[in-house]
Amino acid sequence: MSQRRSGEEDRMQVTPDGTELWRLTLQYSPVGMTLVGLDGRLLMVNHALCEMLGYAAEELSQRGFQELTHPDDLDADLEQFERALSGEIDSYRLRKRYLHADGHEVWGDLSVALVRDPVGEPLHFVSQILDVSEQHEYEQRLRAANDELEHERQTLSAIFDTVNVGLLLIDRDGRYERMNRRHAETMRLPFPGGHAGEAGQVGHVYFPDGRLMSTEDMPSYRAAHGAEFDDYTYWVGDDAAARTAFSTSARQVRGPSGERIGAALAYQEITDLMRAMRVKDEFVSSVSHELRTPLTTVLGYLELLADRPDLPSDAAGQVRIAQRNALRLLALVSDVLDVARAEAGHLVLARMPTDLTTLVHEAVETSAPEAEHRGVSVRVDAPERLVAEVDESRLRQVVDNLVSNGVKYSERGDAVTVSLRAAPGAVEIEVSDTGIGIAPDEVAHVFDPFFRGGQVVASQISGTGLGLNIVQSIVVAHGGTITLDSEPSRGSTFRVTLPSG
Ligand code: ADP
């Protein structure tokens, strides 16, 4: 500030001639300027340089550039300085660090020229120093950010190629942009003749039921058309006996303003898992099958025994207990078999026109003894007759299960209502109870095999957790849906909707 004022005074007090004008120009140039003697001393300095290095002009002129230079950068400057003095070069440019009066570093962009007298003898140097500290800091930050990005890119790239999951990136139009090593390796199985790098190419890719996938079914095609999915399972390979199973997921990739710029797909090989599941299903279904035959024989003989008039009364009671438990065992084995069948997609329906009103009444009758025992009332709200094309015994299983659950998960005084009605193109069976209800976090799981509610387990109400899973499989096999509404302590409503046509 004080320097500026003295400058203004200069201007007012003198009428500058050419040399004076030149001196003032140097003095007020926004770029640091100095005349440097051949020994390195600063002979003349301007305001900008004083400000840049934090010294008054008199202090600076007593110093040599050597002591104002950061020690690490001095050699580079001295070397050029000597080269200029020896006549090798006339000028040089250098980015170097200066030391500010308070000790901090100042980055300067230095341009130096040697001034010679008319006979060519070196007189002094004229130097321009631009303060580039801010620019330097900005460049450093930029470099650090770039280094970090590069590091991240390399890490991601290493992960990309190391993971045991095939990864594919496609662009907006479904062209293959990048794939990792794992995916490139597995591409040979479905596409032995090569792949053109466009989503939807048909190859040896099969649905779990053995059908060949068409272009529209291919995961890459679906992803290229905006689909997102998980666990899309299929088999690949020409030889049906040696196929490999994959589970695929896809996510859309979006740009900064949400526009679709492509999709990412992950392919996980799950052959072993699929084989293990198949073995488990076959094991469960063959064991349950094998258990049923001897059990039916046991039940047959128990029935004969129970019919004997000469049976002592205590033995008759024991036979009844044995009968009851053998029946329970049979029901359990049948349930396990049903779950295995449904999971393997082997739930075969024998549809025929069936009066659902009769079916519902019969289910209620079956549950009557248990309902009475528990003090729960069961009523039916159904039209006179309602016929639909269903598998009668399977649908009976559905209604039996829902009604017996309604009774089982209610308390004395509660009520179960079975409503039957025709809806457009569909029939609806609703089983509603005023019982214990289901906790909100359990609602989503009641259809999972072997799931049993926490409260139910704590109260030791017997069951296997298979009933609702079988119910759901049967409903789905009919092309229908089942939904659940429930609130703890208020009760539950299961609604089955079946297509009527
Ligand atoms: P299980 O009755 O043998 O336990 P389910 O598959 O029929 O098996 O039912 C699974 C679980 O769902 C039950 O254990 C229970 O926690 C819950 N649940 C089913 N029906 C009802 C109902 N009507 N009211 C309350 N909870 C129910």
PDB file of N, CA and C and ligand atoms in Angstrom, residues 401 405-406 408-409 433 436-438 442 446 451-453 456 462-469 492 494, ligand 1:
ATOM      1  N   ASN A 401     -55.212 -76.670   4.303  1.00  0.00           N
ATOM      2  CA  ASN A 401     -54.050 -76.067   4.958  1.00  0.00           C
ATOM      3  C   ASN A 401     -54.361 -74.693   5.524  1.00  0.00           C
ATOM      4  N   ASN A 405     -54.594 -73.830   9.432  1.00  0.00           N
ATOM      5  CA  ASN A 405     -53.711 -72.793   9.992  1.00  0.00           C
ATOM      6  C   ASN A 405     -54.529 -71.738  10.735  1.00  0.00           C
ATOM      7  N   GLY A 406     -55.655 -71.318  10.114  1.00  0.00           N
ATOM      8  CA  GLY A 406     -56.530 -70.315  10.735  1.00  0.00           C
ATOM      9  C   GLY A 406     -56.968 -70.772  12.117  1.00  0.00           C
ATOM     10  N   LYS A 408     -55.459 -73.226  13.929  1.00  0.00           N
ATOM     11  CA  LYS A 408     -54.278 -73.497  14.767  1.00  0.00           C
ATOM     12  C   LYS A 408     -53.685 -72.211  15.357  1.00  0.00           C
ATOM     13  N   TYR A 409     -53.686 -71.138  14.534  1.00  0.00           N
ATOM     14  CA  TYR A 409     -53.057 -69.891  14.994  1.00  0.00           C
ATOM     15  C   TYR A 409     -54.097 -68.879  15.496  1.00  0.00           C
ATOM     16  N   ASP A 433     -58.837 -65.001   9.521  1.00  0.00           N
ATOM     17  CA  ASP A 433     -59.044 -65.354  10.936  1.00  0.00           C
ATOM     18  C   ASP A 433     -58.813 -64.139  11.819  1.00  0.00           C
ATOM     19  N   ILE A 436     -53.837 -64.853  16.037  1.00  0.00           N
ATOM     20  CA  ILE A 436     -52.639 -64.190  16.596  1.00  0.00           C
ATOM     21  C   ILE A 436     -51.927 -63.270  15.601  1.00  0.00           C
ATOM     22  N   GLY A 437     -52.182 -63.495  14.302  1.00  0.00           N
ATOM     23  CA  GLY A 437     -51.549 -62.640  13.287  1.00  0.00           C
ATOM     24  C   GLY A 437     -50.063 -62.949  13.117  1.00  0.00           C
ATOM     25  N   ILE A 438     -49.430 -62.207  12.190  1.00  0.00           N
ATOM     26  CA  ILE A 438     -48.025 -62.475  11.847  1.00  0.00           C
ATOM     27  C   ILE A 438     -47.234 -61.171  11.941  1.00  0.00           C
ATOM     28  N   GLU A 442     -42.104 -60.957   9.331  1.00  0.00           N
ATOM     29  CA  GLU A 442     -42.194 -62.389   9.000  1.00  0.00           C
ATOM     30  C   GLU A 442     -43.106 -62.637   7.816  1.00  0.00           C
ATOM     31  N   VAL A 446     -43.387 -66.292   5.187  1.00  0.00           N
ATOM     32  CA  VAL A 446     -44.260 -67.414   5.567  1.00  0.00           C
ATOM     33  C   VAL A 446     -44.390 -68.461   4.463  1.00  0.00           C
ATOM     34  N   PHE A 451     -40.205 -72.384   7.048  1.00  0.00           N
ATOM     35  CA  PHE A 451     -40.290 -71.181   7.888  1.00  0.00           C
ATOM     36  C   PHE A 451     -41.405 -71.333   8.916  1.00  0.00           C
ATOM     37  N   ARG A 452     -41.087 -70.978  10.164  1.00  0.00           N
ATOM     38  CA  ARG A 452     -42.089 -70.960  11.223  1.00  0.00           C
ATOM     39  C   ARG A 452     -41.921 -69.662  12.012  1.00  0.00           C
ATOM     40  N   GLY A 453     -43.013 -69.023  12.333  1.00  0.00           N
ATOM     41  CA  GLY A 453     -42.963 -67.742  13.039  1.00  0.00           C
ATOM     42  C   GLY A 453     -42.346 -67.869  14.426  1.00  0.00           C
ATOM     43  N   VAL A 456     -44.859 -68.513  17.182  1.00  0.00           N
ATOM     44  CA  VAL A 456     -45.408 -69.862  17.039  1.00  0.00           C
ATOM     45  C   VAL A 456     -44.441 -70.894  17.614  1.00  0.00           C
ATOM     46  N   SER A 462     -47.392 -77.046  17.200  1.00  0.00           N
ATOM     47  CA  SER A 462     -46.671 -77.972  16.326  1.00  0.00           C
ATOM     48  C   SER A 462     -46.863 -77.634  14.852  1.00  0.00           C
ATOM     49  N   GLY A 463     -45.886 -78.014  14.045  1.00  0.00           N
ATOM     50  CA  GLY A 463     -45.944 -77.769  12.608  1.00  0.00           C
ATOM     51  C   GLY A 463     -44.570 -77.968  11.998  1.00  0.00           C
ATOM     52  N   THR A 464     -44.510 -77.940  10.646  1.00  0.00           N
ATOM     53  CA  THR A 464     -43.228 -78.174   9.959  1.00  0.00           C
ATOM     54  C   THR A 464     -42.764 -76.947   9.181  1.00  0.00           C
ATOM     55  N   GLY A 465     -43.679 -76.028   8.930  1.00  0.00           N
ATOM     56  CA  GLY A 465     -43.314 -74.874   8.110  1.00  0.00           C
ATOM     57  C   GLY A 465     -43.342 -75.190   6.623  1.00  0.00           C
ATOM     58  N   LEU A 466     -43.997 -76.313   6.258  1.00  0.00           N
ATOM     59  CA  LEU A 466     -44.039 -76.678   4.838  1.00  0.00           C
ATOM     60  C   LEU A 466     -45.384 -76.351   4.188  1.00  0.00           C
ATOM     61  N   GLY A 467     -46.439 -76.271   5.044  1.00  0.00           N
ATOM     62  CA  GLY A 467     -47.805 -76.115   4.515  1.00  0.00           C
ATOM     63  C   GLY A 467     -47.966 -74.977   3.525  1.00  0.00           C
ATOM     64  N   LEU A 468     -47.592 -73.775   3.925  1.00  0.00           N
ATOM     65  CA  LEU A 468     -47.832 -72.614   3.053  1.00  0.00           C
ATOM     66  C   LEU A 468     -46.979 -72.662   1.790  1.00  0.00           C
ATOM     67  N   ASN A 469     -45.807 -73.273   1.902  1.00  0.00           N
ATOM     68  CA  ASN A 469     -44.965 -73.393   0.707  1.00  0.00           C
ATOM     69  C   ASN A 469     -45.661 -74.283  -0.321  1.00  0.00           C
ATOM     70  N   SER A 492     -55.215 -62.763  10.372  1.00  0.00           N
ATOM     71  CA  SER A 492     -54.601 -62.856   9.051  1.00  0.00           C
ATOM     72  C   SER A 492     -55.646 -63.170   7.994  1.00  0.00           C
ATOM     73  N   PHE A 494     -55.623 -64.745   4.069  1.00  0.00           N
ATOM     74  CA  PHE A 494     -54.948 -65.296   2.887  1.00  0.00           C
ATOM     75  C   PHE A 494     -55.955 -65.264   1.742  1.00  0.00           C
TER      76      PHE A 494
HETATM   77  P1  ADP B   1     -46.724 -74.663   9.918  1.00  0.00           P
HETATM   78  O1  ADP B   1     -48.130 -74.272  10.184  1.00  0.00           O
HETATM   79  O2  ADP B   1     -46.512 -76.119   9.831  1.00  0.00           O
HETATM   80  O3  ADP B   1     -45.755 -73.988  10.831  1.00  0.00           O
HETATM   81  P2  ADP B   1     -47.049 -73.206   7.428  1.00  0.00           P
HETATM   82  O4  ADP B   1     -46.174 -73.204   6.212  1.00  0.00           O
HETATM   83  O5  ADP B   1     -48.452 -73.578   7.246  1.00  0.00           O
HETATM   84  O6  ADP B   1     -46.309 -74.142   8.465  1.00  0.00           O
HETATM   85  O7  ADP B   1     -46.979 -71.771   8.069  1.00  0.00           O
HETATM   86  C1  ADP B   1     -45.723 -71.157   8.243  1.00  0.00           C
HETATM   87  C2  ADP B   1     -45.765 -70.155   9.367  1.00  0.00           C
HETATM   88  O8  ADP B   1     -46.616 -69.075   9.016  1.00  0.00           O
HETATM   89  C3  ADP B   1     -46.361 -70.675  10.649  1.00  0.00           C
HETATM   90  O9  ADP B   1     -45.378 -71.345  11.428  1.00  0.00           O
HETATM   91  C4  ADP B   1     -46.881 -69.422  11.306  1.00  0.00           C
HETATM   92  O10 ADP B   1     -45.817 -68.747  11.959  1.00  0.00           O
HETATM   93  C5  ADP B   1     -47.323 -68.579  10.145  1.00  0.00           C
HETATM   94  N1  ADP B   1     -48.778 -68.690   9.853  1.00  0.00           N
HETATM   95  C6  ADP B   1     -49.363 -69.417   8.884  1.00  0.00           C
HETATM   96  N2  ADP B   1     -50.710 -69.231   8.899  1.00  0.00           N
HETATM   97  C7  ADP B   1     -50.965 -68.363   9.899  1.00  0.00           C
HETATM   98  C8  ADP B   1     -52.164 -67.756  10.428  1.00  0.00           C
HETATM   99  N3  ADP B   1     -53.376 -68.006   9.905  1.00  0.00           N
HETATM  100  N4  ADP B   1     -52.030 -66.907  11.467  1.00  0.00           N
HETATM  101  C9  ADP B   1     -50.834 -66.635  12.000  1.00  0.00           C
HETATM  102  N5  ADP B   1     -49.673 -67.179  11.550  1.00  0.00           N
HETATM  103  C10 ADP B   1     -49.734 -68.030  10.522  1.00  0.00           C
END
